[in-house]
Short mmCIF file of C-alpha atoms and ligand atoms in Angstrom, two decimals:
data_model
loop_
_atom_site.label_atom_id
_atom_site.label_comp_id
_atom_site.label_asym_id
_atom_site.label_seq_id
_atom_site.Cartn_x
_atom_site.Cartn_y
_atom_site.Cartn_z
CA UNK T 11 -30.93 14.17 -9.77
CA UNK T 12 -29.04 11.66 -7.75
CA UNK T 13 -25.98 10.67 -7.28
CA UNK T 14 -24.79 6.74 -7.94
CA UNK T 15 -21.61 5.11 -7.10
CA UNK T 16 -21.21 2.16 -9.43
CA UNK T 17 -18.53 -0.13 -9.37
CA UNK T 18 -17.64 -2.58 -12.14
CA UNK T 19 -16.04 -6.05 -11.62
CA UNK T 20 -13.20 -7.85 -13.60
CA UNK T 21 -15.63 -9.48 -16.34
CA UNK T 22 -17.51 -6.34 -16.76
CA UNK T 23 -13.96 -4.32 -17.78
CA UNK T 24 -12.41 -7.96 -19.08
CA UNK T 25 -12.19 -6.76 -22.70
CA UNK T 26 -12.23 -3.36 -24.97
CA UNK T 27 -15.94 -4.12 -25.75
CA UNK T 28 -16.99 -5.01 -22.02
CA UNK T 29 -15.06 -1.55 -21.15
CA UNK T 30 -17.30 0.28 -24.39
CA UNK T 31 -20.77 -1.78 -22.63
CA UNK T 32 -19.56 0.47 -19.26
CA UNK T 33 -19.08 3.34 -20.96
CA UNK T 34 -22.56 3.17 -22.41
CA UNK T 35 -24.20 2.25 -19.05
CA UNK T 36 -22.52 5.35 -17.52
CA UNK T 37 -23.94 7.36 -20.25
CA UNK T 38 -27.12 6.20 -20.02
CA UNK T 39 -27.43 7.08 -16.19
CA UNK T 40 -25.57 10.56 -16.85
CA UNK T 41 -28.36 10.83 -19.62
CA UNK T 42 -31.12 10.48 -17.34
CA UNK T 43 -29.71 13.16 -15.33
CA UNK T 44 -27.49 11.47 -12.75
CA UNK T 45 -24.29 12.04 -11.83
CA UNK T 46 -21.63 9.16 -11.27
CA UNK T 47 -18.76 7.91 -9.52
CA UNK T 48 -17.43 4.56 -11.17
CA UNK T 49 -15.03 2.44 -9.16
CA UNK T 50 -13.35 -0.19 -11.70
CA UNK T 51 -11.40 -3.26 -10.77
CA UNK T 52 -8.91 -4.88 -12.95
CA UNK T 53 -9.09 -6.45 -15.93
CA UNK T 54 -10.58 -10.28 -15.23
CA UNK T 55 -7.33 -12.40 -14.74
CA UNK T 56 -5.38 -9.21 -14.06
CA UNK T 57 -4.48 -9.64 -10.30
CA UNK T 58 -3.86 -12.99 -10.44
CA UNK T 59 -1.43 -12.72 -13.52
CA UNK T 60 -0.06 -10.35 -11.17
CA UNK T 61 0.38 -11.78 -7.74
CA UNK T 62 1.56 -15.15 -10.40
CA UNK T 63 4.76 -12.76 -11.64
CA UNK T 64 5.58 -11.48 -8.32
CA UNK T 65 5.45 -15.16 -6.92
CA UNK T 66 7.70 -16.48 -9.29
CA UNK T 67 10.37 -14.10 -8.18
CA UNK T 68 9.60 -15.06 -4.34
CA UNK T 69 8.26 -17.15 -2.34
CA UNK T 70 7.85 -14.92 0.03
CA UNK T 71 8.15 -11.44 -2.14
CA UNK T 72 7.81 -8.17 0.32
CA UNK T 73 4.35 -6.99 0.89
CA UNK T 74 4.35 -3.65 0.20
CA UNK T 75 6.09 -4.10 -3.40
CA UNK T 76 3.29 -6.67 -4.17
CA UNK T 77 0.91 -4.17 -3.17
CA UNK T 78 2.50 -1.47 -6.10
CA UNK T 79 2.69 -4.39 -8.63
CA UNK T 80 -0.79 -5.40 -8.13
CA UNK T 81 -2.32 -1.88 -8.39
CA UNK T 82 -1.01 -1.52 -10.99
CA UNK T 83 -4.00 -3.53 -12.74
CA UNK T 84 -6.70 -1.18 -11.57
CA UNK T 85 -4.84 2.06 -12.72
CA UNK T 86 -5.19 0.10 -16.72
CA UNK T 87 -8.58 -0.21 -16.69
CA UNK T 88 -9.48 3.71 -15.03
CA UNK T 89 -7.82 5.09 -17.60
CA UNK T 90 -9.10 2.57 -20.31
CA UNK T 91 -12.37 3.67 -19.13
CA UNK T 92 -12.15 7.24 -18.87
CA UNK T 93 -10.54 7.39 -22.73
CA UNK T 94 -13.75 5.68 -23.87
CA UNK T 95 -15.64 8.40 -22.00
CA UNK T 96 -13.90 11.12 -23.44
CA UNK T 97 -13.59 9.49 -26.87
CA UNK T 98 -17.48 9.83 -26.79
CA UNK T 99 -17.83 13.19 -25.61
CA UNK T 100 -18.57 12.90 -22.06
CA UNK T 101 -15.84 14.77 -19.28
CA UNK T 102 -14.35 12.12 -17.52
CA UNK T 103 -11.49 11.66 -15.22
CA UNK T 104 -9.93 8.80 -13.39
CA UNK T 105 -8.60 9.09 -10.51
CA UNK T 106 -5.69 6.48 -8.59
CA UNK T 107 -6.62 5.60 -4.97
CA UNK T 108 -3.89 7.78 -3.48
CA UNK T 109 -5.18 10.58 -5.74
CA UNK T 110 -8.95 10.05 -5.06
CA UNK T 111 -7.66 10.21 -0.80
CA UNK T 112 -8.31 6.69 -0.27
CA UNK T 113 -7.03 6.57 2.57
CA UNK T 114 -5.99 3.13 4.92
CA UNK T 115 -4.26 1.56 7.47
CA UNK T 116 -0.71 0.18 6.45
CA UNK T 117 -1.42 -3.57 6.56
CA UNK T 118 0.11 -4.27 3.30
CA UNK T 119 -2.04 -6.65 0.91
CA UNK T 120 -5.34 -6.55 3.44
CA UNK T 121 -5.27 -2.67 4.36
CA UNK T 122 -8.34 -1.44 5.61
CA UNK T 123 -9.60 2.31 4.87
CA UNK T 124 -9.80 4.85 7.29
CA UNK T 125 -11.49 7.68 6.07
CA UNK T 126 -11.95 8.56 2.70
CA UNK T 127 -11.45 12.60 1.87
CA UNK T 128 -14.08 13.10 -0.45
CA UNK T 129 -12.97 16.97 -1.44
CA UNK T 130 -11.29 15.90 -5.33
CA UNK T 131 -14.20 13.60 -6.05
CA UNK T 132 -17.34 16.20 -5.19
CA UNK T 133 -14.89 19.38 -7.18
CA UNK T 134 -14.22 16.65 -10.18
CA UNK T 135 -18.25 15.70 -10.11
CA UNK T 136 -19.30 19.45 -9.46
CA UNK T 137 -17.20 20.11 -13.05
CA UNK T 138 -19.14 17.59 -14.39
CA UNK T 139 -17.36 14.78 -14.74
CA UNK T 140 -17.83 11.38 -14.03
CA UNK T 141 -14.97 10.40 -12.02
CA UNK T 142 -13.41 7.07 -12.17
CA UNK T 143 -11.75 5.59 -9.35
CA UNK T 144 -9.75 2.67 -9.43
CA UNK T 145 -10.74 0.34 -6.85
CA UNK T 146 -8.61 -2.17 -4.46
CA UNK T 147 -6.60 0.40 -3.80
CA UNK T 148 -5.79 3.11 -1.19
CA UNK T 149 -2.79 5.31 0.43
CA UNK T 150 -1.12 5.05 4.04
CA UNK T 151 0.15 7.92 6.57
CA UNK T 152 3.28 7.28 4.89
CA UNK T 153 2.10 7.94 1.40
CA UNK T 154 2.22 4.67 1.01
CA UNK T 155 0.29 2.37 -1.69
CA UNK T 156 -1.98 -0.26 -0.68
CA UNK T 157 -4.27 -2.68 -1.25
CA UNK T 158 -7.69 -3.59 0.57
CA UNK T 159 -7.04 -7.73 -0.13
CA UNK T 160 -9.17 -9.71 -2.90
CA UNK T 161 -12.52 -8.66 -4.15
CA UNK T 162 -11.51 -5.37 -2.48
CA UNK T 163 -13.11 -2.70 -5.29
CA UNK T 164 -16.91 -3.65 -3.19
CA UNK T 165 -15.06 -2.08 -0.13
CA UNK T 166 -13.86 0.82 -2.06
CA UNK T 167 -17.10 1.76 -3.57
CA UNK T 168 -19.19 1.17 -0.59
CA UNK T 169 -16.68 3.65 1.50
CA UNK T 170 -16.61 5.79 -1.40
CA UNK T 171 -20.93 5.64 -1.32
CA UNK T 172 -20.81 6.41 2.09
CA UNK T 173 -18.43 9.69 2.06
CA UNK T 174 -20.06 11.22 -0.90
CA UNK T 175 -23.63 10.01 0.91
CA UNK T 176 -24.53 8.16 -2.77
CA UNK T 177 -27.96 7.59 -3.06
CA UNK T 178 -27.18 4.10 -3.97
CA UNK T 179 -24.17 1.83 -4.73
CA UNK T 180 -24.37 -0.41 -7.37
CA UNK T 181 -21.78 -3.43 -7.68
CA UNK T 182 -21.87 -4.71 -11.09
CA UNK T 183 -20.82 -8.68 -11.82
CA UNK T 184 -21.44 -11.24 -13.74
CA UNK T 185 -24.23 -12.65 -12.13
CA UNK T 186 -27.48 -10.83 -11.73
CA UNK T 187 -27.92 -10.71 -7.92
CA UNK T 188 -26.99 -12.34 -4.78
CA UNK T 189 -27.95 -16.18 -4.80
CA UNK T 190 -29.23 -18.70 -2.66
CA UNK T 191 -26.26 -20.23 -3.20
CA UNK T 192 -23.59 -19.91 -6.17
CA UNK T 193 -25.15 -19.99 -9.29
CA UNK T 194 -21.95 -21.50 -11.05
CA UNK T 195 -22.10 -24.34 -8.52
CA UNK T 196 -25.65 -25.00 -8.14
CA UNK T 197 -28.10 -25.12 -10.60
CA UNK T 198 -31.64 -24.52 -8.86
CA UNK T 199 -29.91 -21.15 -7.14
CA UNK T 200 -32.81 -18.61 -7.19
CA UNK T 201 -31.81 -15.14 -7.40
CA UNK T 202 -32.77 -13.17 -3.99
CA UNK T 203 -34.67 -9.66 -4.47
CA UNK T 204 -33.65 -8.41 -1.03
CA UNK T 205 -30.96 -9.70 1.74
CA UNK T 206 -30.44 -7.97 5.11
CA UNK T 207 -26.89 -7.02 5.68
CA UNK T 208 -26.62 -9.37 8.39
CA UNK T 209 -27.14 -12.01 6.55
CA UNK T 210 -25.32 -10.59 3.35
CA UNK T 211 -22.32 -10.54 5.66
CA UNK T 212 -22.40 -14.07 7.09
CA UNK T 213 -22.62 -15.27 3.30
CA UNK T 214 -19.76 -12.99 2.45
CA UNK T 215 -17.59 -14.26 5.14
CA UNK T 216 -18.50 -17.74 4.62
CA UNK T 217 -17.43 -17.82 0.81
CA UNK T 218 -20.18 -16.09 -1.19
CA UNK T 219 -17.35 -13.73 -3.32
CA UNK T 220 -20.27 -11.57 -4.59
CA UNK T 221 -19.27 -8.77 -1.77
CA UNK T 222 -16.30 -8.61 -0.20
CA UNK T 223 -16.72 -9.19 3.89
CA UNK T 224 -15.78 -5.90 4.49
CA UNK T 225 -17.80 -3.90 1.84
CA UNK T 226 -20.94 -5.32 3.98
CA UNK T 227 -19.52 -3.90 7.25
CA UNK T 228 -19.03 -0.21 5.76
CA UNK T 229 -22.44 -0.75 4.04
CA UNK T 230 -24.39 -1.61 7.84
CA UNK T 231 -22.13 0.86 9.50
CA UNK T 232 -23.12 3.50 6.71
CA UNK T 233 -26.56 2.42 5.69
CA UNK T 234 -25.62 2.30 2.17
CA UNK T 235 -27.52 0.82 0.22
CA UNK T 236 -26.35 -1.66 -1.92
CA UNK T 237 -27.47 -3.14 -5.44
CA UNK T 238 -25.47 -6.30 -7.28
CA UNK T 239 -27.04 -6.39 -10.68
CA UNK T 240 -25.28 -7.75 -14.09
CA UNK T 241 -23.89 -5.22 -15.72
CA UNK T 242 -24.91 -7.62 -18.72
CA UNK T 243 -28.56 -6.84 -18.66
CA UNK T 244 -30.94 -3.95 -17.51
CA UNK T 245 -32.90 -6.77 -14.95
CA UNK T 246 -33.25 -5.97 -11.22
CA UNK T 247 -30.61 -7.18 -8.92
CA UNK T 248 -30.77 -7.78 -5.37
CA UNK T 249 -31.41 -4.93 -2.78
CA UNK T 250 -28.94 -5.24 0.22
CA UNK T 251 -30.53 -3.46 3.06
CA UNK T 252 -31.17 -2.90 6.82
CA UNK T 253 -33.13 -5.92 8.51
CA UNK T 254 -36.64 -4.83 9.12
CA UNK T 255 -36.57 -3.37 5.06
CA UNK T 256 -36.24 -6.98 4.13
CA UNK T 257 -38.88 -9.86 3.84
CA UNK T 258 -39.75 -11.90 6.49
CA UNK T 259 -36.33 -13.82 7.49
CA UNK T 260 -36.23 -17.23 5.97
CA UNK T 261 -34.77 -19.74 8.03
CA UNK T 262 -32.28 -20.27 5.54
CA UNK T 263 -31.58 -17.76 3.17
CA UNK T 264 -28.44 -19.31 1.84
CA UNK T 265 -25.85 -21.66 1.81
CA UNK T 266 -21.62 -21.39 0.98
CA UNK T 267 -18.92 -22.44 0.23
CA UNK T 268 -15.81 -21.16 1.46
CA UNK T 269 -12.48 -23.45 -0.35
CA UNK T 270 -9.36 -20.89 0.75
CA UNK T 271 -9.45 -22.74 4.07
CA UNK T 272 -7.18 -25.24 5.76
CA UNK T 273 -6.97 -27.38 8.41
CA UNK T 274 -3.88 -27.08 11.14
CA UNK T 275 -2.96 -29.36 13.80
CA UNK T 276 -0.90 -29.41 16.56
CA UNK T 277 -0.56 -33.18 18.11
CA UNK T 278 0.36 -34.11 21.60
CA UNK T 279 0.34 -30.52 23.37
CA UNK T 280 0.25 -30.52 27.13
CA UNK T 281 -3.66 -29.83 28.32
CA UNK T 282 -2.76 -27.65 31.10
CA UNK T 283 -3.93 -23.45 31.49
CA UNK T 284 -2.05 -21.33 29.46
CA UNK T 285 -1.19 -23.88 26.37
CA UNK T 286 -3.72 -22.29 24.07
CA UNK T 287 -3.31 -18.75 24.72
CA UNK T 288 0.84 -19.63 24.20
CA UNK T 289 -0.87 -20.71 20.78
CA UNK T 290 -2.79 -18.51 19.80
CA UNK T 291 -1.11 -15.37 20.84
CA UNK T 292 1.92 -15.72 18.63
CA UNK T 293 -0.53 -16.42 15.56
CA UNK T 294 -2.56 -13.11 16.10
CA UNK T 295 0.79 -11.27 16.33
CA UNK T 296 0.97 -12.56 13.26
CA UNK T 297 -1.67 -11.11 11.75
CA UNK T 298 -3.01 -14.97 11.25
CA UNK T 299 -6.69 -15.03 11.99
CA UNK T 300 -7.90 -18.35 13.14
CA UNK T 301 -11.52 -20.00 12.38
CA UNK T 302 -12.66 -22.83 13.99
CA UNK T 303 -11.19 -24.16 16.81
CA UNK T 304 -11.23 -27.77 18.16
CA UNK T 305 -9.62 -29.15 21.57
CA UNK T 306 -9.96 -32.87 22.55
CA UNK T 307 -10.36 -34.41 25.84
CA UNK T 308 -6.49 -35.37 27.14
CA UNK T 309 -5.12 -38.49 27.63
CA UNK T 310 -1.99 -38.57 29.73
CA UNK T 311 -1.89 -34.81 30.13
CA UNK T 312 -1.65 -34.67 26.26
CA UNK T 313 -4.12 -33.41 23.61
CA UNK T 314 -4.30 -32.56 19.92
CA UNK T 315 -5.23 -29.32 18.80
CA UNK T 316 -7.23 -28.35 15.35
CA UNK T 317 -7.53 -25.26 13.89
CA UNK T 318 -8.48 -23.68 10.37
CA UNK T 319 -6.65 -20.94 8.84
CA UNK T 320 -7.24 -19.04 5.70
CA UNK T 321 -4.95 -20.65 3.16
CA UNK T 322 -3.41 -16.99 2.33
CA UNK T 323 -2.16 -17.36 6.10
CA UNK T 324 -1.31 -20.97 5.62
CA UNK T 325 2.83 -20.10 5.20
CA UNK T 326 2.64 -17.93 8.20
CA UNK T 327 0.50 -20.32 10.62
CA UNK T 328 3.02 -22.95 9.72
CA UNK T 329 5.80 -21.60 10.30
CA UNK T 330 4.82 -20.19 13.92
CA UNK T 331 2.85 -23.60 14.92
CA UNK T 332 5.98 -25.43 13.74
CA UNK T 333 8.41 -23.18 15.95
CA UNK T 334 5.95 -23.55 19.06
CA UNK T 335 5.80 -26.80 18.76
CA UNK T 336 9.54 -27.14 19.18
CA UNK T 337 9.43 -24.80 21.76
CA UNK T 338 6.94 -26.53 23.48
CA UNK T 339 7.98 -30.16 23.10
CA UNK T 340 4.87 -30.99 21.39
CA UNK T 341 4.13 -33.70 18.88
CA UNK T 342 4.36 -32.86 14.83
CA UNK T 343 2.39 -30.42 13.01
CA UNK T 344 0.00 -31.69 10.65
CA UNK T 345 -1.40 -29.66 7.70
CA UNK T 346 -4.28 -30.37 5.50
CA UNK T 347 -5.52 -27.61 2.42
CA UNK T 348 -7.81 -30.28 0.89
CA UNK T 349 -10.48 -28.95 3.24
CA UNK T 350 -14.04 -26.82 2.73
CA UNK T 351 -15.81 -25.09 4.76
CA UNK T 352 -20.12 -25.46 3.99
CA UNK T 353 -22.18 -22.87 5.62
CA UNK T 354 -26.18 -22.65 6.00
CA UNK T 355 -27.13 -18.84 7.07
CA UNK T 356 -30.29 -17.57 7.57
CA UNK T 357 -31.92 -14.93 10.28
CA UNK T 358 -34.44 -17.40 11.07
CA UNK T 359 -32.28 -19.71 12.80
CA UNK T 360 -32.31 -17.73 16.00
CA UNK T 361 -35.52 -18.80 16.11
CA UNK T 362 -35.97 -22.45 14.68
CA UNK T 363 -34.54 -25.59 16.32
CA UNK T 364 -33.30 -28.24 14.64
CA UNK T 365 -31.70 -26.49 11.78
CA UNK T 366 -28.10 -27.67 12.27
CA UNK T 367 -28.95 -31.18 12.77
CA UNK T 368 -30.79 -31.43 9.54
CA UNK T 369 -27.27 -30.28 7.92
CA UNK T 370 -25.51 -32.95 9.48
CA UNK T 371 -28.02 -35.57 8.07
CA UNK T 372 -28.13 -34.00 4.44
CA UNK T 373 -23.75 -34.50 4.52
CA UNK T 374 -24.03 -37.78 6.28
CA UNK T 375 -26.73 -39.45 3.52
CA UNK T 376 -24.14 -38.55 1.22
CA UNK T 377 -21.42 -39.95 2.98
CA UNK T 378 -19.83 -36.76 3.76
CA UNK T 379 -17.72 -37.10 6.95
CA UNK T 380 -17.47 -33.75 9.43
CA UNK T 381 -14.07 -32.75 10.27
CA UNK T 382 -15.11 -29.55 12.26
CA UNK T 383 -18.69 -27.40 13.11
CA UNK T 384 -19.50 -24.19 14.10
CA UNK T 385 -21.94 -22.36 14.56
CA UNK T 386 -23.32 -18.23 15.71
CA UNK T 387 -27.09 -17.35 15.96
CA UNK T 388 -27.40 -16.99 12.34
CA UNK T 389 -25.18 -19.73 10.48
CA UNK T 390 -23.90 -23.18 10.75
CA UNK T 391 -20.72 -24.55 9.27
CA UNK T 392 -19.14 -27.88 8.55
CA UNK T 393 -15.54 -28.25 7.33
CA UNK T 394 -15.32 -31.25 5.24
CA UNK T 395 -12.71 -32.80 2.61
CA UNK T 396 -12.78 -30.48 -0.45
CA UNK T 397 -14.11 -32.98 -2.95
CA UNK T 398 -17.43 -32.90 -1.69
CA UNK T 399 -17.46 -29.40 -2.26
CA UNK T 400 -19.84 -28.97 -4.55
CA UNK T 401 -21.93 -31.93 -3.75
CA UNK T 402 -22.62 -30.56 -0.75
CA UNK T 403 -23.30 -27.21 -1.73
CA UNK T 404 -26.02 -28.97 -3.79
CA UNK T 405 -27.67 -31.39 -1.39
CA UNK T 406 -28.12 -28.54 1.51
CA UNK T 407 -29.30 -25.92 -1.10
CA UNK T 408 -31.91 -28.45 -2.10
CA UNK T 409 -32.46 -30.03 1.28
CA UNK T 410 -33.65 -26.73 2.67
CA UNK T 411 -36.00 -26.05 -0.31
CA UNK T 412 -33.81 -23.00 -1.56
CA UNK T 413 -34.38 -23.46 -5.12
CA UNK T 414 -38.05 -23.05 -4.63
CA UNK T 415 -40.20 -19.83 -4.14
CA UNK T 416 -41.00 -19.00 -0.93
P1 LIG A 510 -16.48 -9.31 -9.80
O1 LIG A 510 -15.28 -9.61 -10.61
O2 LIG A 510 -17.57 -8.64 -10.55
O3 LIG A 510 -16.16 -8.62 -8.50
P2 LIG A 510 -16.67 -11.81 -8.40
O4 LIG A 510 -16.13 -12.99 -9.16
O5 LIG A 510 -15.84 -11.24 -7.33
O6 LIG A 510 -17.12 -10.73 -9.44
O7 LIG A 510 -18.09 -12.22 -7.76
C1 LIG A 510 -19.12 -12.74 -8.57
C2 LIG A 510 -19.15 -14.25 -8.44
O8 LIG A 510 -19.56 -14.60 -7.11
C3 LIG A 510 -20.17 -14.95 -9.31
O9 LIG A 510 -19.69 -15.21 -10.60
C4 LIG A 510 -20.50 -16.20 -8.53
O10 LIG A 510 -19.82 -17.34 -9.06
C5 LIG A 510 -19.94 -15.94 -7.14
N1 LIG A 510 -20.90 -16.21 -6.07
C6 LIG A 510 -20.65 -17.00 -4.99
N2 LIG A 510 -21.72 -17.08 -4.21
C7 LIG A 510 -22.70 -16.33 -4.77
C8 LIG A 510 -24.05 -16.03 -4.42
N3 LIG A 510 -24.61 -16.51 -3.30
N4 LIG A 510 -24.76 -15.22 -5.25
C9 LIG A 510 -24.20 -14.72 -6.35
N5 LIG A 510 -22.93 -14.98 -6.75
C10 LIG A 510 -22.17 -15.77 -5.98
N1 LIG A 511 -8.76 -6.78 -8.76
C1 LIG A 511 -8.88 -7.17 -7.37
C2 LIG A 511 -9.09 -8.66 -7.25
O1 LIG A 511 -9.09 -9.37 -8.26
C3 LIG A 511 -9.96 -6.41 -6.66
C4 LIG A 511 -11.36 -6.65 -7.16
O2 LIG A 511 -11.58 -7.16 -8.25
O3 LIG A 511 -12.30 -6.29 -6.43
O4 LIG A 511 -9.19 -9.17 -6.17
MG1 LIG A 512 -15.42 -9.33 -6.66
#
């Protein structure tokens, strides 16, 4: 008998019948002697109908009361799931984050959990019940509720595998696996059998929405191991797992797409010590975190400086680059969303020359102009204007033989 952690995505709870094709897969594994924890996200469309009715009352609305209206979508689709349950015989309870001791930090909108206290969830399991828990969502010191920011129900399900020590945790989507590269974007994507966290979490952080960022982390920190399957079909997903469990690396084991970035410069600031920290500093007190950085030579004493923001953090980085540069006496701040970041990542890079420049010349026999690079041992990235987006995505995925078997 084991115990599984499985956490369902928007599409897989979108409708009544998507939430009955859960019930049944819960059944099944309770059937074949398991017991389970399910961790549900909203309906699909949910949060952002949401976030869109909060927004329309602000521009700015306050944090914490976006974090209430949003959870609310999560708490519809536990209970939706746990009447099914019951409706069919099997004991089953949900449980709100706050109620299953979720608990987090108190960064409203992109908390991150602290410690999960797993006693409700092992009494509710040892009655024999399968316990629902609705993800994306978690309670502060001060009682109160929060949110673990977008594709946040991996994160809860992975910290929620890790207190209960799950034998596995299995994220169910749409898709049936982790990629070589978004299936929806490219067609000759092959699905992977195995990734190495490592990798997983360059992807992740680079665009691949499959796992949230953060659900990776827990899962390394943890060892958990992970399985993204389809909770459409009964075919084998992909096994995310420590390094030397996985094949031999790849150079490239995937490439992303990350399009919630954008581009922020600063023209004309003096290039002299101190300028850049008297940047940056005010933007991390901001909770802004910043992405690639770019600093040109100076001419007369003055220089422009680039930077890339998420666009959630786009208001905020404006508004402090804009007051700087009037403190300053710098030039005129210059945004830009229409920006993507590409990524190639692979562990094999460490290892192999020559990977980064073969990028560039994929982009530039397309015509696609580089704005920004950067790079770590294990990825590349380009930022480049957004409507080569896909294009791109495309031309490296085939230009580094992804869509074949290896
Ligand atoms: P869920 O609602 O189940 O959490 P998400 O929409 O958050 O699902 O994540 C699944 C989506 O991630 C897929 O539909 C796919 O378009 C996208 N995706 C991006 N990159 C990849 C990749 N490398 N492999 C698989 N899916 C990917
Ligand atoms: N419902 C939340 C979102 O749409 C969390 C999740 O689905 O993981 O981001
Ligand atoms: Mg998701």
């Amino acid at each position: 008998m084991a115990l599984f952690v499985q956490k369902y995505g928007g599409t897989s709870v979108g409708s009544l019948d998507r939430i009955r094709n859960v019930a049944a897969r819960i059944a099944k594994t309770r059937a074949e002697g398991h017991d389970v924890i399910a961790v549900v996200s909203a309906m699909s469309g949910e949060t952002d109908r949401l976030l869109g009715l909060g927004r329309e009352l602000s521009e700015r609305p306050a944090e914490r009361e976006m974090d209430v209206l949003v959870s609310s979508g999560e708490q519809v689709s536990a209970a939706l799931l746990a009447i099914t349950l019951e409706a069919q015989g099997i004991p089953a309870q949900s449980l709100m984050g706050h109620q299953a001791r979720i608990m987090t930090d108190s960064a409203h909108t992109k908390a991150r959990i602290t410690r999960v206290a797993d006693e409700r969830l092992r009494e509710a399991i040892g009655e024999g019940r399968v316990v629902i828990v609705a993800g994306f969502q978690g309670i502060d010191a001060a009682g109160n509720i929060t949110t673990l920011g977008r594709g946040g129900s991996d994160t809860s399900a992975v910290a929620i595998a890790a207190a209960v020590r799950a034998d596995v945790c299995e994220i169910y989507t749409d898709v049936d696996g982790v990629y070589t590269a978004d299936p929806n974007v490219c067609p000759s994507a092959r699905k992977v059998a195995q990734i190495s966290y490592e990798e997983m979490l360059e992807l992740a952080s680079l665009g691949a929405k499959v796992l949230q960022i953060r659900s990776v982390e827990l899962a390394m920190k943890y060892a958990v191991k992970i399985h993204v399957r389809s909770s459409f079909s009964d075919a084998e997903g992909t096994m995310v797992t420590g390094e030397d469990e996985s094949l031999e690396s790849v150079v490239v084991a995937g490439v992303t797409c990350d399009k919630k970035t954008a581009k922020v410069t600063l023209r004309m600031v003096k290039d002299e010590p101190g300028v850049v920290a008297g940047v940056f500093e005010p933007l991390a007190e901001q909770n802004v975190s910043v992405d690639m950085i770019i600093q040109n030579v100076a001419i007369d004493g003055r220089t422009d400086l680039t930077f890339t923001v998420s666009q959630d953090d786009l208001a905020r980085a404006k508004d402090v680059t804009e007051a700087l540069a009037a403190k300053m006496g710098s030039g005129e701040v210059l945004i830009d969303d229409d920006v993507v970041k590409v990524s190639i990542v692979g562990l094999g890079m460490r290892s192999h020359a020559g990977v980064a420049s073969k990028m560039f010349r994929l982009l530039a026999k397309e015509g696609v102009n580089i704005q920004a690079i950067t790079t770590s041992e294990i990825k590349t990235s380009c930022l480049i204007g957004a409507k080569y987006a896909e294009l791109a995505v495309r031309v490296l995925h085939d230009g580094f033989g992804l869509g074949q078997e290896i």
